[in-house]
mmCIF file of C-alpha atoms in Angstrom:
data_model
loop_
_atom_site.group_PDB
_atom_site.id
_atom_site.type_symbol
_atom_site.label_atom_id
_atom_site.label_comp_id
_atom_site.label_asym_id
_atom_site.label_seq_id
_atom_site.Cartn_x
_atom_site.Cartn_y
_atom_site.Cartn_z
ATOM 1 C CA UNK A 296 106.556 149.954 305.778
ATOM 2 C CA UNK A 297 108.991 151.982 303.688
ATOM 3 C CA UNK A 298 106.398 152.630 301.001
ATOM 4 C CA UNK A 299 104.005 153.938 303.646
ATOM 5 C CA UNK A 300 106.720 156.319 304.875
ATOM 6 C CA UNK A 301 107.197 157.676 301.375
ATOM 7 C CA UNK A 302 103.451 157.999 300.853
ATOM 8 C CA UNK A 303 102.756 159.565 304.259
ATOM 9 C CA UNK A 304 105.606 162.081 303.986
ATOM 10 C CA UNK A 305 104.884 162.752 300.314
ATOM 11 C CA UNK A 306 108.432 161.814 299.343
ATOM 12 C CA UNK A 307 107.173 160.577 295.985
ATOM 13 C CA UNK A 308 109.185 160.384 292.785
ATOM 14 C CA UNK A 309 111.440 163.375 292.119
ATOM 15 C CA UNK A 310 114.758 164.249 290.527
ATOM 16 C CA UNK A 311 116.548 163.478 293.796
ATOM 17 C CA UNK A 312 115.191 159.940 293.891
ATOM 18 C CA UNK A 313 115.701 159.397 290.166
ATOM 19 C CA UNK A 314 119.446 159.994 290.466
ATOM 20 C CA UNK A 315 119.996 158.149 293.721
ATOM 21 C CA UNK A 316 117.908 159.674 296.479
ATOM 22 C CA UNK A 317 118.369 161.996 299.386
ATOM 23 C CA UNK A 318 118.691 159.689 302.351
ATOM 24 C CA UNK A 319 118.591 162.521 304.875
ATOM 25 C CA UNK A 320 115.005 163.289 303.840
ATOM 26 C CA UNK A 321 113.988 159.661 304.259
ATOM 27 C CA UNK A 322 115.794 159.442 307.596
ATOM 28 C CA UNK A 323 113.890 162.465 308.922
ATOM 29 C CA UNK A 324 110.510 161.173 307.705
ATOM 30 C CA UNK A 325 111.143 157.739 309.237
ATOM 31 C CA UNK A 326 112.170 159.246 312.576
ATOM 32 C CA UNK A 327 108.983 161.315 312.744
ATOM 33 C CA UNK A 328 106.823 158.286 311.926
ATOM 34 C CA UNK A 329 108.487 156.022 314.504
ATOM 35 C CA UNK A 330 108.391 158.720 317.186
ATOM 36 C CA UNK A 331 104.685 159.232 316.484
ATOM 37 C CA UNK A 332 104.034 155.514 316.926
ATOM 38 C CA UNK A 333 106.084 155.457 320.134
ATOM 39 C CA UNK A 334 104.182 158.462 321.491
ATOM 40 C CA UNK A 335 100.954 156.554 320.858
ATOM 41 C CA UNK A 336 102.239 153.742 323.076
ATOM 42 C CA UNK A 337 103.099 151.359 320.243
ATOM 43 C CA UNK A 338 106.243 149.277 320.777
ATOM 44 C CA UNK A 339 107.862 148.343 317.478
ATOM 45 C CA UNK A 340 109.760 145.283 316.302
ATOM 46 C CA UNK A 341 110.789 145.098 312.647
ATOM 47 C CA UNK A 342 111.315 141.751 310.952
ATOM 48 C CA UNK A 343 113.106 141.591 307.606
ATOM 49 C CA UNK A 344 113.442 138.909 304.968
ATOM 50 C CA UNK A 345 116.783 137.010 304.753
ATOM 51 C CA UNK A 346 119.538 138.785 302.881
ATOM 52 C CA UNK A 347 119.623 136.080 300.210
ATOM 53 C CA UNK A 348 116.044 134.864 300.212
ATOM 54 C CA UNK A 349 114.353 132.162 302.243
ATOM 55 C CA UNK A 350 116.384 129.065 303.011
ATOM 56 C CA UNK A 351 113.517 126.939 301.711
ATOM 57 C CA UNK A 352 113.997 128.643 298.351
ATOM 58 C CA UNK A 353 117.795 128.372 298.255
ATOM 59 C CA UNK A 354 117.619 126.037 295.294
ATOM 60 C CA UNK A 355 116.091 128.899 293.321
ATOM 61 C CA UNK A 356 118.886 131.334 294.234
ATOM 62 C CA UNK A 357 120.188 131.522 290.678
ATOM 63 C CA UNK A 358 116.750 132.468 289.389
ATOM 64 C CA UNK A 359 116.379 135.049 292.139
ATOM 65 C CA UNK A 360 119.737 136.631 291.289
ATOM 66 C CA UNK A 361 118.739 136.725 287.639
ATOM 67 C CA UNK A 362 115.493 138.506 288.534
ATOM 68 C CA UNK A 363 117.366 141.050 290.657
ATOM 69 C CA UNK A 364 119.802 141.684 287.807
ATOM 70 C CA UNK A 365 116.869 142.265 285.456
ATOM 71 C CA UNK A 366 115.292 144.664 287.962
ATOM 72 C CA UNK A 367 118.553 146.613 288.270
ATOM 73 C CA UNK A 368 118.711 146.922 284.499
ATOM 74 C CA UNK A 369 115.120 148.176 284.441
ATOM 75 C CA UNK A 370 115.960 150.754 287.109
ATOM 76 C CA UNK A 371 118.937 152.034 285.121
ATOM 77 C CA UNK A 372 116.816 152.187 281.979
ATOM 78 C CA UNK A 373 114.124 154.117 283.863
ATOM 79 C CA UNK A 374 116.605 156.698 285.157
ATOM 80 C CA UNK A 375 118.084 157.193 281.681
ATOM 81 C CA UNK A 376 114.583 157.656 280.281
ATOM 82 C CA UNK A 377 113.688 160.204 282.941
ATOM 83 C CA UNK A 378 116.845 162.205 282.441
ATOM 84 C CA UNK A 379 116.122 162.482 278.721
ATOM 85 C CA UNK A 380 112.589 163.853 279.026
ATOM 86 C CA UNK A 381 110.931 166.370 281.353
ATOM 87 C CA UNK A 382 107.541 165.007 280.317
ATOM 88 C CA UNK A 383 108.464 161.521 281.502
ATOM 89 C CA UNK A 384 109.687 162.900 284.829
ATOM 90 C CA UNK A 385 106.393 164.732 285.355
ATOM 91 C CA UNK A 386 104.466 161.552 284.567
ATOM 92 C CA UNK A 387 106.635 159.605 287.013
ATOM 93 C CA UNK A 388 106.343 162.303 289.694
ATOM 94 C CA UNK A 389 102.553 162.168 289.532
ATOM 95 C CA UNK A 390 102.563 158.409 289.973
ATOM 96 C CA UNK A 391 101.399 157.176 293.348
ATOM 97 C CA UNK A 392 104.133 155.637 295.435
ATOM 98 C CA UNK A 393 103.631 151.884 295.375
ATOM 99 C CA UNK A 394 105.358 148.579 294.917
ATOM 100 C CA UNK A 395 105.720 149.273 291.207
ATOM 101 C CA UNK A 396 107.712 152.406 292.022
ATOM 102 C CA UNK A 397 111.333 151.449 292.577
ATOM 103 C CA UNK A 398 112.991 153.142 295.528
ATOM 104 C CA UNK A 399 116.672 154.138 295.374
ATOM 105 C CA UNK A 400 119.257 151.468 296.175
ATOM 106 C CA UNK A 401 120.257 150.920 299.814
ATOM 107 C CA UNK A 402 117.093 152.612 301.101
ATOM 108 C CA UNK A 403 116.402 149.595 303.339
ATOM 109 C CA UNK A 404 119.955 149.866 304.703
ATOM 110 C CA UNK A 405 119.331 153.495 305.628
ATOM 111 C CA UNK A 406 116.084 152.434 307.272
ATOM 112 C CA UNK A 407 117.899 149.843 309.403
ATOM 113 C CA UNK A 408 120.500 152.420 310.476
ATOM 114 C CA UNK A 409 117.812 154.958 311.422
ATOM 115 C CA UNK A 410 115.865 152.373 313.413
ATOM 116 C CA UNK A 411 119.058 151.327 315.196
ATOM 117 C CA UNK A 412 119.717 154.951 316.181
ATOM 118 C CA UNK A 413 116.153 155.143 317.541
ATOM 119 C CA UNK A 414 116.667 152.021 319.639
ATOM 120 C CA UNK A 415 114.151 149.998 317.635
ATOM 121 C CA UNK A 416 114.879 146.279 317.369
ATOM 122 C CA UNK A 417 115.345 144.960 313.836
ATOM 123 C CA UNK A 418 115.462 141.186 313.325
ATOM 124 C CA UNK A 419 116.710 139.474 310.188
ATOM 125 C CA UNK A 420 114.640 136.330 309.688
ATOM 126 C CA UNK A 421 116.121 132.968 308.771
ATOM 127 C CA UNK A 422 113.274 132.181 306.388
ATOM 128 C CA UNK A 423 110.623 134.325 304.745
ATOM 129 C CA UNK A 424 109.628 137.066 307.190
ATOM 130 C CA UNK A 425 105.856 136.642 306.696
ATOM 131 C CA UNK A 426 105.892 133.191 308.288
ATOM 132 C CA UNK A 427 107.958 134.236 311.309
ATOM 133 C CA UNK A 428 105.890 137.409 311.782
ATOM 134 C CA UNK A 429 102.696 135.334 311.873
ATOM 135 C CA UNK A 430 104.184 132.816 314.310
ATOM 136 C CA UNK A 431 105.400 135.588 316.619
ATOM 137 C CA UNK A 432 102.019 137.334 316.495
ATOM 138 C CA UNK A 433 100.188 134.131 317.436
ATOM 139 C CA UNK A 434 102.600 133.517 320.336
ATOM 140 C CA UNK A 435 102.524 137.076 321.725
ATOM 141 C CA UNK A 436 99.241 138.198 323.317
ATOM 142 C CA UNK A 437 98.434 141.852 322.690
ATOM 143 C CA UNK A 438 100.619 142.069 319.581
ATOM 144 C CA UNK A 439 99.520 143.089 316.118
ATOM 145 C CA UNK A 440 101.013 142.855 312.642
ATOM 146 C CA UNK A 441 101.437 146.367 311.247
ATOM 147 C CA UNK A 442 102.092 146.005 307.530
ATOM 148 C CA UNK A 443 100.707 146.310 304.027
ATOM 149 C CA UNK A 444 100.451 142.730 302.838
ATOM 150 C CA UNK A 445 97.141 141.035 302.053
ATOM 151 C CA UNK A 446 98.722 137.639 302.833
ATOM 152 C CA UNK A 447 98.102 138.379 306.504
ATOM 153 C CA UNK A 448 94.356 138.586 305.829
ATOM 154 C CA UNK A 449 94.173 134.822 305.419
ATOM 155 C CA UNK A 450 96.978 133.560 307.662
ATOM 156 C CA UNK A 451 95.371 131.528 310.409
ATOM 157 C CA UNK A 452 95.178 133.025 313.898
ATOM 158 C CA UNK A 453 96.826 136.402 313.228
ATOM 159 C CA UNK A 454 95.688 139.945 314.058
ATOM 160 C CA UNK A 455 96.549 142.324 311.240
ATOM 161 C CA UNK A 456 96.480 146.146 311.161
ATOM 162 C CA UNK A 457 96.871 147.440 307.587
ATOM 163 C CA UNK A 458 99.151 150.479 307.488
ATOM 164 C CA UNK A 459 96.797 152.342 305.160
ATOM 165 C CA UNK A 460 94.029 152.167 307.785
ATOM 166 C CA UNK A 461 96.156 153.424 310.701
ATOM 167 C CA UNK A 462 95.570 157.019 311.783
ATOM 168 C CA UNK A 463 97.127 158.637 314.848
ATOM 169 C CA UNK A 464 95.870 162.018 316.030
ATOM 170 C CA UNK A 465 95.295 163.994 319.226
ATOM 171 C CA UNK A 466 91.959 162.191 319.557
ATOM 172 C CA UNK A 467 93.660 158.806 319.682
ATOM 173 C CA UNK A 468 94.451 155.860 317.439
ATOM 174 C CA UNK A 469 92.062 154.783 314.704
ATOM 175 C CA UNK A 470 92.846 151.494 312.972
ATOM 176 C CA UNK A 471 91.173 148.613 311.211
ATOM 177 C CA UNK A 472 91.783 145.214 312.747
ATOM 178 C CA UNK A 473 91.547 142.242 310.403
ATOM 179 C CA UNK A 474 91.186 138.758 311.857
ATOM 180 C CA UNK A 475 90.011 135.417 310.513
ATOM 181 C CA UNK A 476 86.630 135.941 312.145
ATOM 182 C CA UNK A 477 86.185 139.414 310.645
ATOM 183 C CA UNK A 478 87.055 138.039 307.205
ATOM 184 C CA UNK A 479 84.656 135.111 307.564
ATOM 185 C CA UNK A 480 81.876 137.421 308.722
ATOM 186 C CA UNK A 481 82.407 139.961 305.916
ATOM 187 C CA UNK A 482 82.543 137.275 303.233
ATOM 188 C CA UNK A 483 79.776 135.165 304.827
ATOM 189 C CA UNK A 484 81.898 132.045 304.939
ATOM 190 C CA UNK A 485 81.123 129.157 307.229
ATOM 191 C CA UNK A 486 84.650 128.071 308.134
ATOM 192 C CA UNK A 487 88.283 129.084 307.861
ATOM 193 C CA UNK A 488 88.947 126.342 305.304
ATOM 194 C CA UNK A 489 86.980 128.367 302.743
ATOM 195 C CA UNK A 490 89.104 131.492 303.174
ATOM 196 C CA UNK A 491 92.181 130.226 301.242
ATOM 197 C CA UNK A 492 89.832 129.159 298.443
ATOM 198 C CA UNK A 493 88.486 132.708 298.172
ATOM 199 C CA UNK A 494 92.057 134.030 298.171
ATOM 200 C CA UNK A 495 92.974 131.728 295.270
ATOM 201 C CA UNK A 496 90.013 132.987 293.264
ATOM 202 C CA UNK A 497 91.091 136.578 293.978
ATOM 203 C CA UNK A 498 94.479 135.847 292.432
ATOM 204 C CA UNK A 499 98.001 135.738 293.809
ATOM 205 C CA UNK A 500 101.630 135.941 292.710
ATOM 206 C CA UNK A 501 101.211 132.527 291.105
ATOM 207 C CA UNK A 502 97.551 132.406 290.079
ATOM 208 C CA UNK A 503 95.360 134.673 287.976
ATOM 209 C CA UNK A 504 92.194 136.076 289.441
ATOM 210 C CA UNK A 505 88.733 135.030 288.367
ATOM 211 C CA UNK A 506 87.430 137.986 286.285
ATOM 212 C CA UNK A 507 85.184 140.223 288.384
ATOM 213 C CA UNK A 508 85.640 138.163 291.550
ATOM 214 C CA UNK A 509 88.250 140.421 293.123
ATOM 215 C CA UNK A 510 85.967 143.473 292.930
ATOM 216 C CA UNK A 511 83.156 141.514 294.581
ATOM 217 C CA UNK A 512 85.440 140.636 297.502
ATOM 218 C CA UNK A 513 86.616 144.250 297.810
ATOM 219 C CA UNK A 514 82.982 145.366 297.997
ATOM 220 C CA UNK A 515 82.206 142.789 300.666
ATOM 221 C CA UNK A 516 85.214 143.902 302.725
ATOM 222 C CA UNK A 517 84.421 147.597 302.134
ATOM 223 C CA UNK A 518 87.877 148.301 300.716
#
C-alpha cells in the first residue's frame, strides 16, 4: 500500500528521500488517499506482518536478521553513491517507485501513526499477514483484499482488488476484481487444482519461471 501512495502522489526518489525522507509529505499524501477511499464508502482495515517475522519461520530468525543487515548496508551504500554523483541521483529519480526502490527507514511507523490519527484500525498479525488477510476475507461477506500482491490471485476463495487497477473519480469507483473463477476462465483451466501449477511455472520467490511462460499468462489475463 505504501508503494502505491508514493506512486500515486509522485513522491518518487529525490534528495529528501535519499538522506532520510520528509515524513510530513508522506503523511499528507496518505491522509488524502485514505480520505478519498472513505469518501467512496470504503471501510479500511490494515493488517501488517509480525514485527519479527512469522512465528512459523522463527527458526530462520538469524537468517532474516542477516538479510536485513545486508539490506541496511545496501541502503547506506546507495545513499553514499547518490551523494557523490548528480548523474546517479537523476537516474535514481527517474526510476519508477517499486519494491526494488528502498523507502526511508521508519516509513511504515509513520504510516501506522497517520492511520491511527485517522481512526483507521491497524492490526499486527501473529503470523504472515497474507494468510490472515485471506482467512478474514473468506469469513467476511462483502469484503475485498486491496493490495498489490499476486499471491492473492491464486489463494483459494478470496476476492482481490489490485491497487493498480483501482480508480476513484466523480463518476464512481472503477476496479478490477480477481477471483478464482475469473482466473480459471481467463487461463482456460478446468479446476482450481491447476491454478497453483500455473503459478509455479510463472515463477515465485523460490522457483524460476519457465522462459516465455510468464508473458503468455500476462497476455491471457490482459495485464
